[in-house]
């Protein structure tokens, strides 16, 4: 019986419609335009919605949106609940303006939801009231996943799903797999996803002589991705703290792979040790330690 309103964002430019140099310039111009005229327009939109709908509470995803909207919500007497996930309680804090605004707002939030215990501790350090914080890890609808039929079959089929970004080090997976491949030439690795480090990882696989054993299907629709664990033996995702300080919250890809009964090969990063019991549900190695991962 509830309705959910989502603040409309500006339309993104179609992929491939412009050369990258022109595309970057146009997007920069659009961002400047949005900053110039978007503040008043956005404020008017929210004020109208708050007056017409009279919500009893606002759940803001993520922390930076809660900080952005809190002054207006407070003005209209609407309690703010912030839902933190990862970057908004890690790398985003390096932005002094965001950090200062968050510290001012936290004592006034009616509630704070985090997905990991370490994030709870971080909020306490930043001034949140302990009584307002709830740790609620990201859930997985178990009935939507089927156990893999390949867990005990050989050759081993390794699977990884995640964007090619600095906190998901697929290059470490490739290096570890190259070592594994020397002892087990029939092993396979599939890495699903796209991102800024995609091309570099493909080049690494070629340079290590395993390009024919590693598949890079790119980004795939969610219904296709959810079928992949049913044809895998183990799931691999070596998460690390990025150079910018970005951390994982509660990696949903790991939870979904575990829902399919796959052993998890990952790192002792952030909340993962509480998500995966080492030597029981998987094997965890220190961040960046790809030889141990191998």
Coordinates of C-alpha atoms in Angstrom, one line a residue:
X1 CA 0.0 0.0 0.0
X2 CA 3.1 2.3 -0.1
X3 CA 4.3 4.4 -3.0
X4 CA 7.9 5.3 -3.6
X5 CA 9.1 8.5 -5.2
X6 CA 12.5 8.6 -6.8
X7 CA 14.2 11.9 -7.6
X8 CA 14.7 12.0 -11.4
X9 CA 18.3 12.4 -12.5
X10 CA 19.5 14.1 -15.7
X11 CA 19.4 11.9 -18.8
X12 CA 22.7 10.3 -19.6
X13 CA 24.2 10.6 -23.1
X14 CA 23.7 7.5 -25.2
X15 CA 26.8 5.3 -25.3
X16 CA 28.7 5.6 -28.6
X17 CA 26.9 8.7 -29.8
X18 CA 29.9 11.0 -29.5
X19 CA 33.7 10.6 -29.6
X20 CA 35.1 10.4 -26.1
X21 CA 36.7 13.8 -26.1
X22 CA 33.4 15.5 -27.2
X23 CA 31.4 13.3 -24.9
X24 CA 33.5 14.3 -21.9
X25 CA 33.1 18.0 -22.7
X26 CA 29.4 17.8 -23.2
X27 CA 28.9 15.9 -19.9
X28 CA 31.0 18.5 -18.1
X29 CA 28.8 21.2 -19.5
X30 CA 25.7 19.4 -18.4
X31 CA 27.0 19.0 -14.9
X32 CA 27.7 22.7 -14.7
X33 CA 24.2 23.4 -16.0
X34 CA 22.7 21.1 -13.4
X35 CA 24.6 22.8 -10.6
X36 CA 23.5 26.2 -11.8
X37 CA 19.8 25.6 -12.2
X38 CA 19.3 22.2 -10.5
X39 CA 19.5 23.4 -6.9
X40 CA 16.4 25.6 -6.9
X41 CA 14.5 23.2 -9.2
X42 CA 15.3 20.2 -7.1
X43 CA 14.4 22.0 -3.9
X44 CA 11.0 23.1 -5.3
X45 CA 10.3 19.5 -6.5
X46 CA 11.1 18.1 -3.0
X47 CA 9.1 20.8 -1.2
X48 CA 6.1 20.1 -3.4
X49 CA 6.3 16.3 -2.8
X50 CA 6.8 16.7 0.9
X51 CA 3.8 19.0 1.2
X52 CA 1.5 16.9 -0.9
X53 CA 2.5 13.4 0.3
X54 CA 3.2 14.3 4.0
X55 CA 5.6 11.3 4.5
X56 CA 6.2 10.1 8.0
X57 CA 9.8 9.3 7.4
X58 CA 12.4 9.5 4.6
X59 CA 14.7 6.6 3.9
X60 CA 17.7 7.9 2.0
X61 CA 20.0 5.8 -0.1
X62 CA 22.9 6.5 0.3
X63 CA 24.6 8.5 3.1
X64 CA 25.5 11.4 0.8
X65 CA 21.9 11.7 -0.3
X66 CA 20.8 11.8 3.3
X67 CA 23.2 14.6 4.0
X68 CA 22.0 16.5 1.0
X69 CA 18.3 16.3 1.8
X70 CA 18.4 16.5 5.6
X71 CA 18.1 20.3 5.9
X72 CA 15.0 20.3 3.7
X73 CA 13.5 17.2 5.4
X74 CA 14.1 18.9 8.8
X75 CA 12.4 22.0 7.6
X76 CA 9.3 20.0 6.8
X77 CA 9.5 18.0 10.0
X78 CA 10.2 14.6 8.2
X79 CA 12.6 12.3 10.2
X80 CA 15.7 11.2 8.1
X81 CA 16.9 7.6 8.0
X82 CA 20.2 7.2 6.2
X83 CA 21.1 3.9 4.6
X84 CA 24.9 3.5 4.2
X85 CA 26.5 0.9 1.9
X86 CA 30.2 1.4 1.2
X87 CA 31.8 4.4 -0.5
X88 CA 29.5 6.8 1.5
X89 CA 31.2 5.6 4.7
X90 CA 34.7 5.1 3.3
X91 CA 36.2 6.9 0.4
X92 CA 33.6 9.7 0.4
X93 CA 34.9 10.8 3.8
X94 CA 38.1 12.1 2.1
X95 CA 35.9 14.9 0.8
X96 CA 36.2 17.4 3.7
X97 CA 32.9 19.1 2.8
X98 CA 30.9 15.9 2.8
X99 CA 32.6 14.7 6.0
X100 CA 31.9 18.0 7.9
X101 CA 28.2 18.0 6.7
X102 CA 27.8 14.4 7.7
X103 CA 29.2 15.0 11.2
X104 CA 26.8 17.9 11.6
X105 CA 23.8 15.9 10.4
X106 CA 24.4 12.5 12.1
X107 CA 23.3 13.5 15.6
X108 CA 20.0 14.6 14.1
X109 CA 19.2 11.5 12.0
X110 CA 16.3 9.5 13.3
X111 CA 18.0 6.3 12.1
X112 CA 21.1 4.9 10.4
X113 CA 21.3 1.6 8.6
X114 CA 24.6 0.1 7.8
X115 CA 25.5 -3.3 6.2
X116 CA 28.6 -4.1 8.2
X117 CA 29.8 -3.9 11.8
X118 CA 32.9 -1.9 10.9
X119 CA 30.6 0.8 9.4
X120 CA 28.7 1.0 12.8
X121 CA 31.9 1.8 14.5
X122 CA 32.8 4.4 11.9
X123 CA 29.4 6.2 12.5
X124 CA 30.0 6.2 16.2
X125 CA 33.4 7.8 15.7
X126 CA 31.7 10.5 13.5
X127 CA 29.1 11.3 16.1
X128 CA 26.1 9.2 15.5
X129 CA 23.9 8.1 18.4
X130 CA 24.4 4.4 19.2
X131 CA 20.6 4.0 19.6
X132 CA 20.0 5.1 16.0
X133 CA 22.3 2.5 14.3
X134 CA 21.1 -0.8 13.0
X135 CA 23.4 -3.3 11.2
X136 CA 21.4 -5.0 8.5
X137 CA 23.5 -7.0 6.0
X138 CA 22.3 -7.2 2.4
X139 CA 20.0 -10.2 2.0
X140 CA 19.7 -12.7 -0.8
X141 CA 16.4 -14.3 -1.8
X142 CA 17.5 -17.9 -1.5
X143 CA 14.6 -19.4 -3.4
X144 CA 15.7 -17.5 -6.5
X145 CA 19.0 -19.4 -6.6
X146 CA 19.7 -23.0 -7.4
X147 CA 22.7 -25.0 -6.0
X148 CA 25.4 -25.5 -8.5
X149 CA 25.8 -29.0 -10.0
X150 CA 29.5 -28.4 -10.7
X151 CA 30.9 -27.9 -7.2
X152 CA 32.6 -31.3 -7.1
X153 CA 33.3 -31.7 -10.8
X154 CA 36.7 -31.2 -12.4
X155 CA 38.2 -29.4 -14.2
X156 CA 37.5 -26.5 -11.8
X157 CA 35.3 -23.7 -13.1
X158 CA 36.1 -20.5 -11.4
X159 CA 33.7 -17.6 -11.6
X160 CA 34.0 -13.9 -10.7
X161 CA 31.3 -11.2 -11.0
X162 CA 32.0 -7.5 -10.4
X163 CA 32.9 -4.2 -11.9
X164 CA 36.5 -3.8 -13.1
X165 CA 37.3 -1.1 -10.5
X166 CA 40.1 -0.6 -8.0
X167 CA 38.4 -2.2 -5.0
X168 CA 37.6 -5.4 -6.9
X169 CA 41.0 -6.6 -8.1
X170 CA 40.3 -8.9 -11.0
X171 CA 44.0 -8.6 -11.9
X172 CA 44.9 -10.5 -8.7
X173 CA 42.4 -13.2 -9.7
X174 CA 44.1 -13.5 -13.1
X175 CA 47.6 -13.7 -11.6
X176 CA 46.4 -16.4 -9.0
X177 CA 44.6 -18.3 -11.8
X178 CA 47.8 -18.3 -13.9
X179 CA 49.6 -20.1 -11.1
X180 CA 46.7 -22.5 -10.7
X181 CA 46.6 -23.2 -14.4
X182 CA 50.3 -24.4 -14.4
X183 CA 49.3 -27.3 -12.2
X184 CA 45.8 -27.8 -13.6
X185 CA 45.8 -26.9 -17.3
X186 CA 42.1 -27.6 -17.8
X187 CA 40.9 -25.2 -15.2
X188 CA 38.8 -22.3 -16.4
X189 CA 38.0 -18.8 -15.3
X190 CA 35.1 -16.5 -16.2
X191 CA 35.0 -12.8 -15.1
X192 CA 31.7 -11.0 -15.7
X193 CA 31.6 -7.3 -15.6
X194 CA 32.9 -4.1 -17.1
X195 CA 34.7 -1.0 -15.9
X196 CA 37.9 1.1 -16.2
X197 CA 40.3 -1.8 -15.6
X198 CA 38.7 -4.2 -18.1
X199 CA 41.2 -3.7 -21.0
X200 CA 44.2 -3.9 -18.7
X201 CA 43.0 -7.2 -17.3
X202 CA 42.5 -8.7 -20.7
X203 CA 46.0 -7.6 -21.6
X204 CA 47.3 -9.3 -18.4
X205 CA 45.7 -12.6 -19.3
X206 CA 47.3 -12.5 -22.7
X207 CA 50.7 -11.6 -21.3
X208 CA 50.5 -14.5 -18.8
X209 CA 49.6 -17.0 -21.6
X210 CA 46.2 -17.9 -20.3
X211 CA 43.9 -15.9 -22.6
X212 CA 42.4 -19.1 -24.0
X213 CA 41.4 -20.2 -20.5
X214 CA 39.9 -16.9 -19.2
X215 CA 36.6 -15.6 -20.5
X216 CA 35.7 -11.9 -20.4
X217 CA 32.0 -11.7 -21.5
X218 CA 31.7 -8.1 -20.2
X219 CA 28.6 -6.7 -18.5
X220 CA 25.6 -9.1 -18.8
X221 CA 21.9 -8.8 -18.0
X222 CA 21.1 -9.8 -14.4
X223 CA 19.0 -12.8 -15.5
X224 CA 22.1 -14.2 -17.3
X225 CA 24.5 -13.4 -14.5
X226 CA 22.3 -15.4 -12.0
X227 CA 22.6 -18.5 -14.2
X228 CA 26.4 -18.5 -14.1
X229 CA 26.9 -19.8 -10.6
X230 CA 24.9 -22.9 -11.5
X231 CA 27.7 -23.8 -13.9
X232 CA 30.7 -22.9 -11.6
X233 CA 32.8 -24.7 -9.0
X234 CA 34.0 -21.8 -7.0
X235 CA 33.5 -18.0 -6.8
X236 CA 36.5 -15.6 -6.7
X237 CA 36.5 -11.9 -5.7
X238 CA 39.6 -10.4 -4.1
X239 CA 38.3 -7.2 -2.7
X240 CA 40.7 -4.6 -1.4
X241 CA 40.7 -1.0 -0.1
X242 CA 41.2 1.2 -3.1
X243 CA 43.9 3.9 -3.3
X244 CA 41.1 6.4 -2.8
X245 CA 40.0 4.6 0.4
X246 CA 36.9 3.0 -1.1
X247 CA 35.7 -0.2 0.8
X248 CA 33.1 -2.8 0.3
X249 CA 30.1 -2.9 2.5
X250 CA 28.6 -6.4 2.2
X251 CA 29.3 -7.7 -1.3
X252 CA 26.1 -9.0 -2.7
X253 CA 27.8 -11.0 -5.4
X254 CA 29.6 -13.1 -2.7
X255 CA 26.3 -13.7 -0.9
X256 CA 24.6 -14.8 -4.1
X257 CA 27.4 -17.2 -5.0
X258 CA 27.2 -18.6 -1.5
X259 CA 23.4 -19.1 -2.0
X260 CA 24.3 -21.4 -4.9
X261 CA 26.6 -23.5 -2.7
X262 CA 29.9 -22.3 -4.2
X263 CA 33.0 -22.1 -2.1
X264 CA 34.2 -18.5 -1.9
X265 CA 37.8 -17.4 -2.6
X266 CA 38.2 -13.8 -1.3
X267 CA 40.1 -11.6 1.0
X268 CA 40.1 -10.5 4.7
X269 CA 38.6 -7.2 3.6
X270 CA 36.0 -5.1 5.4
X271 CA 33.0 -7.3 6.3
X272 CA 34.0 -10.3 4.2
X273 CA 35.4 -12.3 7.2
X274 CA 32.0 -12.1 8.9
X275 CA 30.3 -13.0 5.7
X276 CA 32.4 -16.0 4.9
X277 CA 33.9 -18.4 7.5
X278 CA 37.5 -19.1 6.6
X279 CA 38.1 -22.9 6.0
X280 CA 34.4 -23.6 6.2
X281 CA 32.5 -21.6 3.6
X282 CA 35.6 -20.5 1.7
X283 CA 39.2 -19.5 1.7
X284 CA 40.3 -15.9 2.6
X285 CA 43.7 -14.4 2.1
X286 CA 45.1 -11.0 3.0
X287 CA 44.5 -8.2 0.6
X288 CA 46.8 -8.1 -2.4
X289 CA 48.3 -11.6 -1.5
X290 CA 47.7 -13.3 -4.8
X291 CA 50.3 -16.1 -4.3
X292 CA 48.4 -17.2 -1.2
X293 CA 45.2 -16.8 -3.1
X294 CA 46.6 -19.1 -5.9

